[in-house]
mmCIF file of N, CA and C in Angstrom:
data_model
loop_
_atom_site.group_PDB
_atom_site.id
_atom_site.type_symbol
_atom_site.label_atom_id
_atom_site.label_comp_id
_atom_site.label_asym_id
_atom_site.label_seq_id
_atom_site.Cartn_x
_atom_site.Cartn_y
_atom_site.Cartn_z
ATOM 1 N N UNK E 1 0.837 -1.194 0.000
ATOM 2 C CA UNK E 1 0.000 0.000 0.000
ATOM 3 C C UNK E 1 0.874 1.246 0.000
ATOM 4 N N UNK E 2 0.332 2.108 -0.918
ATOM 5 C CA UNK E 2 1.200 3.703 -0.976
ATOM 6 C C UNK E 2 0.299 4.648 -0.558
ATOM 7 N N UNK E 3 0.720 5.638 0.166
ATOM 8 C CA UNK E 3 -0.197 7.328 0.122
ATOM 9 C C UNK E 3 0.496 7.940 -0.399
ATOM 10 N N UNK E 4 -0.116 8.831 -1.106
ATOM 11 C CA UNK E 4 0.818 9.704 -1.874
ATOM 12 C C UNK E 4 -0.159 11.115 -1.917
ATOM 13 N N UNK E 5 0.534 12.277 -1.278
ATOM 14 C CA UNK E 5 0.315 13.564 -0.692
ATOM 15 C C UNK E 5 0.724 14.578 -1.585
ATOM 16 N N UNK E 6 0.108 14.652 -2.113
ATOM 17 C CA UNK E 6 0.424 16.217 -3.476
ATOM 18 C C UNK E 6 0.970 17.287 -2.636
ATOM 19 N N UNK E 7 1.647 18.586 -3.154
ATOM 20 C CA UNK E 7 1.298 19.777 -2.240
ATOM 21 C C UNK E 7 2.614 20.820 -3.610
ATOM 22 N N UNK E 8 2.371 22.097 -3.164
ATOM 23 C CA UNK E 8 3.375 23.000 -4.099
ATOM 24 C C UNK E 8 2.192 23.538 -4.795
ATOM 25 N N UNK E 9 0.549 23.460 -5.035
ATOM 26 C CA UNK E 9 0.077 24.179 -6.050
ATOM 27 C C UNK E 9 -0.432 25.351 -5.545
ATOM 28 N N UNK E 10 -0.924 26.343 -6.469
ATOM 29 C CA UNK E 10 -1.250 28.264 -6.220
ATOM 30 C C UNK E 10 -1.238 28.286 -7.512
ATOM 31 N N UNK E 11 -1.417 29.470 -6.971
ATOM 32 C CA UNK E 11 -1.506 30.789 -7.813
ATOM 33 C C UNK E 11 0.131 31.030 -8.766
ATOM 34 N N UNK E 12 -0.294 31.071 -10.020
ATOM 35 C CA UNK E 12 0.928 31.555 -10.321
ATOM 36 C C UNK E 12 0.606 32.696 -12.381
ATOM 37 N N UNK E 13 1.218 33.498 -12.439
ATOM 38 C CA UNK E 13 1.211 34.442 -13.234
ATOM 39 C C UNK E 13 1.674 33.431 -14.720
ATOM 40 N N UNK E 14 0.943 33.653 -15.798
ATOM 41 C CA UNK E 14 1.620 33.399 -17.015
ATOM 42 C C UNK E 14 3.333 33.356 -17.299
ATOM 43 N N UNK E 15 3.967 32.548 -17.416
ATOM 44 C CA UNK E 15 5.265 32.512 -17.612
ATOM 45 C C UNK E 15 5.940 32.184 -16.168
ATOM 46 N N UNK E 16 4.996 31.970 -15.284
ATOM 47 C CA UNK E 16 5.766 31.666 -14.023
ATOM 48 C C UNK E 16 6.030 30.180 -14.255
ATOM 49 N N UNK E 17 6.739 29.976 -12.544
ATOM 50 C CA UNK E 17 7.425 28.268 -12.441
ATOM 51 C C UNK E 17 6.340 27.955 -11.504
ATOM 52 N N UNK E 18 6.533 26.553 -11.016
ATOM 53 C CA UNK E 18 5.829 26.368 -10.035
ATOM 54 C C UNK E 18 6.896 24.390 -9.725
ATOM 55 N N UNK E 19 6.934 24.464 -8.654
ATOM 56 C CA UNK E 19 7.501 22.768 -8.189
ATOM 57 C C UNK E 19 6.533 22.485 -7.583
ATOM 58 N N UNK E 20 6.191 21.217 -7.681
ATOM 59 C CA UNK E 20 4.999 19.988 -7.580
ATOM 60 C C UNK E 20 5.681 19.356 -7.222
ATOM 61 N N UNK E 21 5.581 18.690 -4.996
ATOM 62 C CA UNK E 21 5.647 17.553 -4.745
ATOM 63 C C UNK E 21 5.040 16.213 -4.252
ATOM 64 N N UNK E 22 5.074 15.547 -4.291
ATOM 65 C CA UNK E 22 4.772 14.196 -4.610
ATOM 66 C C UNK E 22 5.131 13.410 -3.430
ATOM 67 N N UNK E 23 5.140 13.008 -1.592
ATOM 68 C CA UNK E 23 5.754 12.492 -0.975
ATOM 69 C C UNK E 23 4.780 11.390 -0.528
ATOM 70 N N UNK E 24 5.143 10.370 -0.545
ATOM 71 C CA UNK E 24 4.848 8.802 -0.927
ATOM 72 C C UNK E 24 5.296 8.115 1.047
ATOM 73 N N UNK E 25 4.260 7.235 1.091
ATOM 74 C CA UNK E 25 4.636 6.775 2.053
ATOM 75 C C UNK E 25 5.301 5.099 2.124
ATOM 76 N N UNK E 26 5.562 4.519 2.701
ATOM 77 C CA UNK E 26 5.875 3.389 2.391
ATOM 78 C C UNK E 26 7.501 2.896 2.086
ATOM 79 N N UNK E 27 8.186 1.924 2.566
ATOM 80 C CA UNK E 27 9.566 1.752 2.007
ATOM 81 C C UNK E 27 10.034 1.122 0.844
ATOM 82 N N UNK E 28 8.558 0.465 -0.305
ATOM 83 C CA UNK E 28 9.323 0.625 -1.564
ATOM 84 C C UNK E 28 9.063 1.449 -2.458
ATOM 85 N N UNK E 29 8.969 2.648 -2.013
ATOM 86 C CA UNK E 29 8.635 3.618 -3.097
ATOM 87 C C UNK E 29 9.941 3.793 -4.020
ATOM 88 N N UNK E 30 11.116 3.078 -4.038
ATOM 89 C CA UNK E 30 12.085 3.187 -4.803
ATOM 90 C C UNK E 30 11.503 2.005 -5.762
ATOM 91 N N UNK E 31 10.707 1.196 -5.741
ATOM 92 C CA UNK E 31 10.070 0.076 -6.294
ATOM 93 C C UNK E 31 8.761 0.510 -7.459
ATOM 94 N N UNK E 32 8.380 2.113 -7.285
ATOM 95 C CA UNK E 32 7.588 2.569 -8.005
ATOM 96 C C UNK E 32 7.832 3.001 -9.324
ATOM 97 N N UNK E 33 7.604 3.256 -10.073
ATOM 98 C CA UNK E 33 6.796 4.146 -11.337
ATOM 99 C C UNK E 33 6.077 5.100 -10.935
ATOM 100 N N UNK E 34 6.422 6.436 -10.941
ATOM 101 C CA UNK E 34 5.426 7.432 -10.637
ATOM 102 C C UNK E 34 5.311 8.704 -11.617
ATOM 103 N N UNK E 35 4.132 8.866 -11.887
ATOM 104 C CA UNK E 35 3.395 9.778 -12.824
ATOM 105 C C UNK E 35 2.835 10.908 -12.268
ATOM 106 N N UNK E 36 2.734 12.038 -13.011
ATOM 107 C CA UNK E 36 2.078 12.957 -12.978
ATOM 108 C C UNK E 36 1.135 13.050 -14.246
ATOM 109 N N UNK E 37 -0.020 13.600 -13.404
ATOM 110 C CA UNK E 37 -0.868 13.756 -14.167
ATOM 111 C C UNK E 37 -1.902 14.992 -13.784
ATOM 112 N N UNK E 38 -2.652 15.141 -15.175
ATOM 113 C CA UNK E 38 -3.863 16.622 -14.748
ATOM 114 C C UNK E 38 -4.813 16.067 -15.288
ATOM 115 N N UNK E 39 -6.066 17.083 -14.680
ATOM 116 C CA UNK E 39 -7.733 17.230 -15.018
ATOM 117 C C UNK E 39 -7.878 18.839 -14.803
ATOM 118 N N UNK E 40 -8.802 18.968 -15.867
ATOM 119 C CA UNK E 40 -8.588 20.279 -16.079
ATOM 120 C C UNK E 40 -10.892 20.068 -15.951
ATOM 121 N N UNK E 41 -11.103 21.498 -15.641
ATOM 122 C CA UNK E 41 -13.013 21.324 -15.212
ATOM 123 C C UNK E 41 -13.372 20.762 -16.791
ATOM 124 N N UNK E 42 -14.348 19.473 -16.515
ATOM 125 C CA UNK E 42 -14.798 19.138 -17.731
ATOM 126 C C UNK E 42 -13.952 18.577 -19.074
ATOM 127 N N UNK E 43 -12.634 18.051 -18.699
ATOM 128 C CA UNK E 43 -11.808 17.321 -19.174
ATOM 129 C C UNK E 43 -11.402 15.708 -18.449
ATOM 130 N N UNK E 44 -11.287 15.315 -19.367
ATOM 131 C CA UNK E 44 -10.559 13.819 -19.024
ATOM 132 C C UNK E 44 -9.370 14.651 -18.105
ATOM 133 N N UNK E 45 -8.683 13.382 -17.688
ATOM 134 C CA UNK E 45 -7.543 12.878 -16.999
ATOM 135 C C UNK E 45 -6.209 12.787 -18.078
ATOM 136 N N UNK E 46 -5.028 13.548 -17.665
ATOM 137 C CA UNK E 46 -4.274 14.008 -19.078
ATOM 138 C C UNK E 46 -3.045 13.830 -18.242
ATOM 139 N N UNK E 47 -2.396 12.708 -19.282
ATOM 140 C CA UNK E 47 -0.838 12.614 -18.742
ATOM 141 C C UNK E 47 0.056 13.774 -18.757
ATOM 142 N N UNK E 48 0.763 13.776 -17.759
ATOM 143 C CA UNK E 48 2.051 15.053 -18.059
ATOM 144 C C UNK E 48 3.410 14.278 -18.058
ATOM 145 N N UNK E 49 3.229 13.561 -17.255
ATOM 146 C CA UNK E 49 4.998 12.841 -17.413
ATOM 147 C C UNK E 49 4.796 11.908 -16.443
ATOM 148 N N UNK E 50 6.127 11.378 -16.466
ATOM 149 C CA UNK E 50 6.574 9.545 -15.629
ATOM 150 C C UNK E 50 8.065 9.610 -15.648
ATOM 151 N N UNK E 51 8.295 8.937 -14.517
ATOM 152 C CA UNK E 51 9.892 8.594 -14.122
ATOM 153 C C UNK E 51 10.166 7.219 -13.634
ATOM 154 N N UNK E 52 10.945 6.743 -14.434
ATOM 155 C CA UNK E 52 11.161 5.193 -13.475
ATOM 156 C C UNK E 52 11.449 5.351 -12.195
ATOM 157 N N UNK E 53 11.472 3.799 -11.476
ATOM 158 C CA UNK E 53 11.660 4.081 -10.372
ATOM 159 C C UNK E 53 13.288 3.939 -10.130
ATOM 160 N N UNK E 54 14.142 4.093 -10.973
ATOM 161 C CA UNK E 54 15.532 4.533 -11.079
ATOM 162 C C UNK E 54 15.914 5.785 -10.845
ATOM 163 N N UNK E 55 14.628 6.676 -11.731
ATOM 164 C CA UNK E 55 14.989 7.528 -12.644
ATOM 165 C C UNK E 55 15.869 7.754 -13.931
ATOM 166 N N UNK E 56 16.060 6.799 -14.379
ATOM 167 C CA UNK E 56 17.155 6.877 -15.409
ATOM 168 C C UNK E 56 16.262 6.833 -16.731
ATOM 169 N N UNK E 57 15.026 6.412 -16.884
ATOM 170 C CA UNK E 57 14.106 6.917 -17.671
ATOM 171 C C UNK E 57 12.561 8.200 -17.677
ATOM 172 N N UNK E 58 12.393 8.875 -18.572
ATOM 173 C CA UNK E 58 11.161 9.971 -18.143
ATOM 174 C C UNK E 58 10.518 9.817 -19.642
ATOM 175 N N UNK E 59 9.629 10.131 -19.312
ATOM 176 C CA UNK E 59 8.612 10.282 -20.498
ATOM 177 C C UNK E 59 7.368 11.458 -20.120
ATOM 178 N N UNK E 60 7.087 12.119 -21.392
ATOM 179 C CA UNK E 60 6.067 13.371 -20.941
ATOM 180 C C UNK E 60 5.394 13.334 -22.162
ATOM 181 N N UNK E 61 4.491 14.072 -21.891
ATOM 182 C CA UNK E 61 3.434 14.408 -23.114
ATOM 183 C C UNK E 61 3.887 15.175 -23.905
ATOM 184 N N UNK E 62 3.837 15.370 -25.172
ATOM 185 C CA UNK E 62 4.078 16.779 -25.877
ATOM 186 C C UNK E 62 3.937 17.871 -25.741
ATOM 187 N N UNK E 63 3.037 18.011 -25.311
ATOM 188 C CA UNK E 63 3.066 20.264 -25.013
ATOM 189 C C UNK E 63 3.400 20.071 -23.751
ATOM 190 N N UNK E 64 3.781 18.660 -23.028
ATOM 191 C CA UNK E 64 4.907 19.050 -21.953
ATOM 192 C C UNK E 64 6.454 19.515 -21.693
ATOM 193 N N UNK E 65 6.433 18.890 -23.328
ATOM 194 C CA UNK E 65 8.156 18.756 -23.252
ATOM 195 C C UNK E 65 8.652 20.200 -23.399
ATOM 196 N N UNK E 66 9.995 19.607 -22.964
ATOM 197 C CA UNK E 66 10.854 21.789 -22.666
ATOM 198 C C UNK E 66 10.212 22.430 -21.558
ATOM 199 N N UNK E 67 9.097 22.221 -21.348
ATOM 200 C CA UNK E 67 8.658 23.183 -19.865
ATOM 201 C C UNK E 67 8.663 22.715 -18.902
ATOM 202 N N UNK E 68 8.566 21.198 -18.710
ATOM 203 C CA UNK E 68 7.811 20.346 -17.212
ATOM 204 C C UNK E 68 9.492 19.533 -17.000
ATOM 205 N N UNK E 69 9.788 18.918 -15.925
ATOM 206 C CA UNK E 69 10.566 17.994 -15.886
ATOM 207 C C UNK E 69 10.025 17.678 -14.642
ATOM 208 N N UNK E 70 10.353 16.257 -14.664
ATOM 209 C CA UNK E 70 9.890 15.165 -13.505
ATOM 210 C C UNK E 70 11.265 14.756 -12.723
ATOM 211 N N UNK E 71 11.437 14.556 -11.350
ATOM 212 C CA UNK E 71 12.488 14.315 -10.749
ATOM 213 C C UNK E 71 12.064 13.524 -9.650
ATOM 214 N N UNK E 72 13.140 12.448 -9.130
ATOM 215 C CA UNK E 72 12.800 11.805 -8.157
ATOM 216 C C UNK E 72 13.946 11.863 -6.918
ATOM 217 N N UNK E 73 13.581 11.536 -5.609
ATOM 218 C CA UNK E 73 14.739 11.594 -4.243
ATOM 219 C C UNK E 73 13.837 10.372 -3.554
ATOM 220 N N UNK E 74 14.551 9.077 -4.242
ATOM 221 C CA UNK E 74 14.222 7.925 -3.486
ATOM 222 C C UNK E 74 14.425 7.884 -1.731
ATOM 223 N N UNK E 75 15.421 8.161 -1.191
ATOM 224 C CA UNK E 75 15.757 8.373 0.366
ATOM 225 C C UNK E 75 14.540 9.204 0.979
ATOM 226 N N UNK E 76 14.061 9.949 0.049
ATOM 227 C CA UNK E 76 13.215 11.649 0.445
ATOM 228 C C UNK E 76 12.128 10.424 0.286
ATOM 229 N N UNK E 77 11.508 9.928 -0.575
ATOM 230 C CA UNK E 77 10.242 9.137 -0.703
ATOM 231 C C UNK E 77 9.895 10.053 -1.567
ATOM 232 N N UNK E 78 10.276 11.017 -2.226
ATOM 233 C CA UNK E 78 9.718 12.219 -3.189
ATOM 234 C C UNK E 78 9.912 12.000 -4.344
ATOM 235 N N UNK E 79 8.984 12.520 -5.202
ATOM 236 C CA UNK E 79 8.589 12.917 -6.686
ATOM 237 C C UNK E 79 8.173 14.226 -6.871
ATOM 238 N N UNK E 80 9.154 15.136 -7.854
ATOM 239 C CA UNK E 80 8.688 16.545 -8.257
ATOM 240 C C UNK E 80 8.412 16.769 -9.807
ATOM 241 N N UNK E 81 7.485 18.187 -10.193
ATOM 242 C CA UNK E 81 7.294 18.396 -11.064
ATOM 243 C C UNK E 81 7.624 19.945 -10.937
ATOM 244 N N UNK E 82 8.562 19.689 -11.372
ATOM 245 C CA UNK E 82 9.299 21.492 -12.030
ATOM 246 C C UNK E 82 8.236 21.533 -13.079
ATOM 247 N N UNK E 83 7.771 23.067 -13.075
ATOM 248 C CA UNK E 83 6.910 23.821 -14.282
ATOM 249 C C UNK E 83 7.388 25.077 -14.392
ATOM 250 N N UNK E 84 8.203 25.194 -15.813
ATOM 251 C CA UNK E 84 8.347 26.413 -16.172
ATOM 252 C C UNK E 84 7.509 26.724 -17.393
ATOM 253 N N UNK E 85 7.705 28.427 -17.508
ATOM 254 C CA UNK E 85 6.661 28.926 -18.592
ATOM 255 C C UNK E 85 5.023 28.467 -18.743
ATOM 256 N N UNK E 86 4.662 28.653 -17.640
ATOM 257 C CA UNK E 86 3.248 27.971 -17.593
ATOM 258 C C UNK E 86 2.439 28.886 -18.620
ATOM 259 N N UNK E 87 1.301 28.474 -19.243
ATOM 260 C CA UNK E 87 0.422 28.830 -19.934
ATOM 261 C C UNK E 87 -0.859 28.448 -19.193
ATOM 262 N N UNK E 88 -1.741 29.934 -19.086
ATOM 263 C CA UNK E 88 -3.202 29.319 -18.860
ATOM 264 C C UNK E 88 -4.129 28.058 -18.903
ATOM 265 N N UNK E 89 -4.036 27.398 -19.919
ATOM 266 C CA UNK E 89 -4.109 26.377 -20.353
ATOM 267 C C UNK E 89 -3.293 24.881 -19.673
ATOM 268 N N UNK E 90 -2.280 24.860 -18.721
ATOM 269 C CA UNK E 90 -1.762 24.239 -17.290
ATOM 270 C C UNK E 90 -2.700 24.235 -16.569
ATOM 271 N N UNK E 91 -3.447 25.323 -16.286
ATOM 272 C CA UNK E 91 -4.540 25.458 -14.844
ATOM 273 C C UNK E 91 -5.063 24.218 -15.316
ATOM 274 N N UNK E 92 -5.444 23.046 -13.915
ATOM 275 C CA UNK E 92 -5.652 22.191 -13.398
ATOM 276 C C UNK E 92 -5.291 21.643 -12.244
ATOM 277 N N UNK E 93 -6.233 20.823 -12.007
ATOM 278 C CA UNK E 93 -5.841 19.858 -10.524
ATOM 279 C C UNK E 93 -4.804 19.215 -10.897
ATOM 280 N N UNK E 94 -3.347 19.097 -10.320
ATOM 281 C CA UNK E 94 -2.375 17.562 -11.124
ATOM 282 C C UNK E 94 -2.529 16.895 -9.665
ATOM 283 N N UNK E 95 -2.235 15.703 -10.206
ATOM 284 C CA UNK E 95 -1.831 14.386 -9.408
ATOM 285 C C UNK E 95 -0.961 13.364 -9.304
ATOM 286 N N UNK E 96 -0.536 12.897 -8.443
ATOM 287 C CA UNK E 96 0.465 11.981 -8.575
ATOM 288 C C UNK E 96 0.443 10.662 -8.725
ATOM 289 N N UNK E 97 0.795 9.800 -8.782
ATOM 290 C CA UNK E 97 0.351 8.467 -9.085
ATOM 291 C C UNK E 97 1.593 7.333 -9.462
ATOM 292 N N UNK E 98 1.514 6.020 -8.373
ATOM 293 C CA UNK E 98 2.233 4.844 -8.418
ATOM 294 C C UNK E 98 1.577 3.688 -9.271
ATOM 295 N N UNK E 99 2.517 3.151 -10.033
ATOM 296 C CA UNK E 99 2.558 2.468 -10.106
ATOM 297 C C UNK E 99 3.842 0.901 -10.104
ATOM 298 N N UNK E 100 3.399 -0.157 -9.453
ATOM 299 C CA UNK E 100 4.906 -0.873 -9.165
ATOM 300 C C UNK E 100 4.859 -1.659 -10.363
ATOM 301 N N UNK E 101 5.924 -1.359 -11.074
ATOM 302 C CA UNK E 101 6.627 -1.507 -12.284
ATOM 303 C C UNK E 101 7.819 -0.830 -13.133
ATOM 304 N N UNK E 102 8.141 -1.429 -13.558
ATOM 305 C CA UNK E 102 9.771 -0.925 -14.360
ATOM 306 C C UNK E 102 9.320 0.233 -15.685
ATOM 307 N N UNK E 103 8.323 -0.472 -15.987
ATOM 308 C CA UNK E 103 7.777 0.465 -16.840
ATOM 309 C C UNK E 103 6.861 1.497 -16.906
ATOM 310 N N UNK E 104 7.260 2.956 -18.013
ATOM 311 C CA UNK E 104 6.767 3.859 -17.559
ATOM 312 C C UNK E 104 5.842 4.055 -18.449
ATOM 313 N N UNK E 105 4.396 4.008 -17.935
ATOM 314 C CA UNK E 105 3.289 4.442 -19.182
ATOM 315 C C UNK E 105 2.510 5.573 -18.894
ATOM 316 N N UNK E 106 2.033 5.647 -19.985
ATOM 317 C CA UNK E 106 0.992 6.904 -19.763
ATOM 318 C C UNK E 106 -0.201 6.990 -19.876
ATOM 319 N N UNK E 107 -0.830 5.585 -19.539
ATOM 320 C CA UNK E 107 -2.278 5.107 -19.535
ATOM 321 C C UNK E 107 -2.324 5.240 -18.040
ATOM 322 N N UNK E 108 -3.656 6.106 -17.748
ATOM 323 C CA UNK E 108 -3.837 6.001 -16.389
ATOM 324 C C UNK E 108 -4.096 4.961 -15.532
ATOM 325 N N UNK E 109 -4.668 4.015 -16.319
ATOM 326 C CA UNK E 109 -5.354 3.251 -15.587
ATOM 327 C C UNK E 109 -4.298 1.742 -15.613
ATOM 328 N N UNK E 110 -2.882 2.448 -15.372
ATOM 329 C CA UNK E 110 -1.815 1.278 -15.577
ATOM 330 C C UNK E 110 -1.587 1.558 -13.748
ATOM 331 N N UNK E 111 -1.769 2.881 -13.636
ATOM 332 C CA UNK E 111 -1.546 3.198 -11.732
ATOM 333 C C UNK E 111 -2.225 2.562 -10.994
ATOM 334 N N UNK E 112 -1.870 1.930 -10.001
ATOM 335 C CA UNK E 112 -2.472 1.464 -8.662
ATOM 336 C C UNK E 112 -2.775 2.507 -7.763
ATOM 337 N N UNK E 113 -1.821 3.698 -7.093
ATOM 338 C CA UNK E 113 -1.903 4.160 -6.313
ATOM 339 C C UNK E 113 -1.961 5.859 -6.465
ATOM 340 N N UNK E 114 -3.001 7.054 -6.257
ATOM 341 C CA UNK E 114 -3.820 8.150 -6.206
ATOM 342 C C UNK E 114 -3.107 8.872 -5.329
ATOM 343 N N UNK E 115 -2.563 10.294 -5.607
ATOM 344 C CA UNK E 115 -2.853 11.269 -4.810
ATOM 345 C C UNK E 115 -4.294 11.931 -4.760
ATOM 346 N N UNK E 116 -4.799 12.878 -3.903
ATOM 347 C CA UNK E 116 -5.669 13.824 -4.079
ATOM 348 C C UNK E 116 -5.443 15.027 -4.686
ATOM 349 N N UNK E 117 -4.296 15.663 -5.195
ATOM 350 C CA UNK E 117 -4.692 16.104 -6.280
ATOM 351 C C UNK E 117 -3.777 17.400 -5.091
ATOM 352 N N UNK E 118 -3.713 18.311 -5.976
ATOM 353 C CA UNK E 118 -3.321 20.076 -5.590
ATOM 354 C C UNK E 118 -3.470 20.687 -6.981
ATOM 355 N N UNK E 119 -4.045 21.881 -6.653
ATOM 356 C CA UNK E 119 -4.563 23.037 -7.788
ATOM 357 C C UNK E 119 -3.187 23.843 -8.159
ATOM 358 N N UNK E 120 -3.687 24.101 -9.085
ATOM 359 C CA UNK E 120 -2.402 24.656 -10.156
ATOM 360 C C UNK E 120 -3.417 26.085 -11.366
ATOM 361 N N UNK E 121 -3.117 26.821 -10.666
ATOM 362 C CA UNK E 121 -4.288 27.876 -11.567
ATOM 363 C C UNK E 121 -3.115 28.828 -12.139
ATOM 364 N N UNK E 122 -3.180 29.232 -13.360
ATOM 365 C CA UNK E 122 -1.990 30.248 -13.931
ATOM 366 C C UNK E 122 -3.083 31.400 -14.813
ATOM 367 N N UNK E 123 -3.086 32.409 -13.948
ATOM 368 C CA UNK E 123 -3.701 33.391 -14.376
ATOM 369 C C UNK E 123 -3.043 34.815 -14.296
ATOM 370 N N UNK E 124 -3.689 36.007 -15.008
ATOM 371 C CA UNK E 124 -2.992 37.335 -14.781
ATOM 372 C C UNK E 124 -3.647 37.943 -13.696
#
């Protein structure tokens, strides 16, 4: 069993950053696959990226790439999401999400284990 505790989202201005973390409970969270992901009001569930549980592999969505990077601190139990250059169009709930496996996908429904989510609004 994992918990996994979102936190880092606000308010932030067009072109701002924002770090998204991810702290996981449990001692094999070095054993995970963990994803980020968004829902935006009245949208599906939309991958943003994945990191092995090495880290030595990442994968992101396309209008993620160049702005988002995913990072992990196995000792920390943590997973982050650096966001630079946000666009309006970011505003959403993101979430975090385990799954135990080597491999990193971007089907949601490959995760076992849910954060609740933290808001991410990028407005002027």
């Amino acid at each position: 069993q994992v918990q996994l505790v979102e936190s880092g989202g606000g308010l932030v201005q067009p072109g701002g950053s924002l770090r998204l973390s991810c702290a996981a409970s449990g001692r094999t969270f070095s054993r995970y696959t963990m994803g980020w992901f968004r829902q935006a009001p009245g949208k599906e569930r939309e991958f943003v990226g994945a990191i092995s549980w090495t880290g030595s592999s990442t994968r992101y969505a396309d209008s993620m790439k160049g702005r988002f990077t995913i990072s992990r601190d196995n000792p920390k139990n943590t997973v982050y999401l650096q966001m630079n250059s946000l666009k309006p169009e970011d505003t959403a709930v993101y979430y975090c999400a385990a799954e135990r496996t080597s491999v990193v996908h971007m089907n949601p429904a490959a995760y076992d284990y849910w954060g609740q989510g933290t808001q991410v609004t990028v407005s002027s």
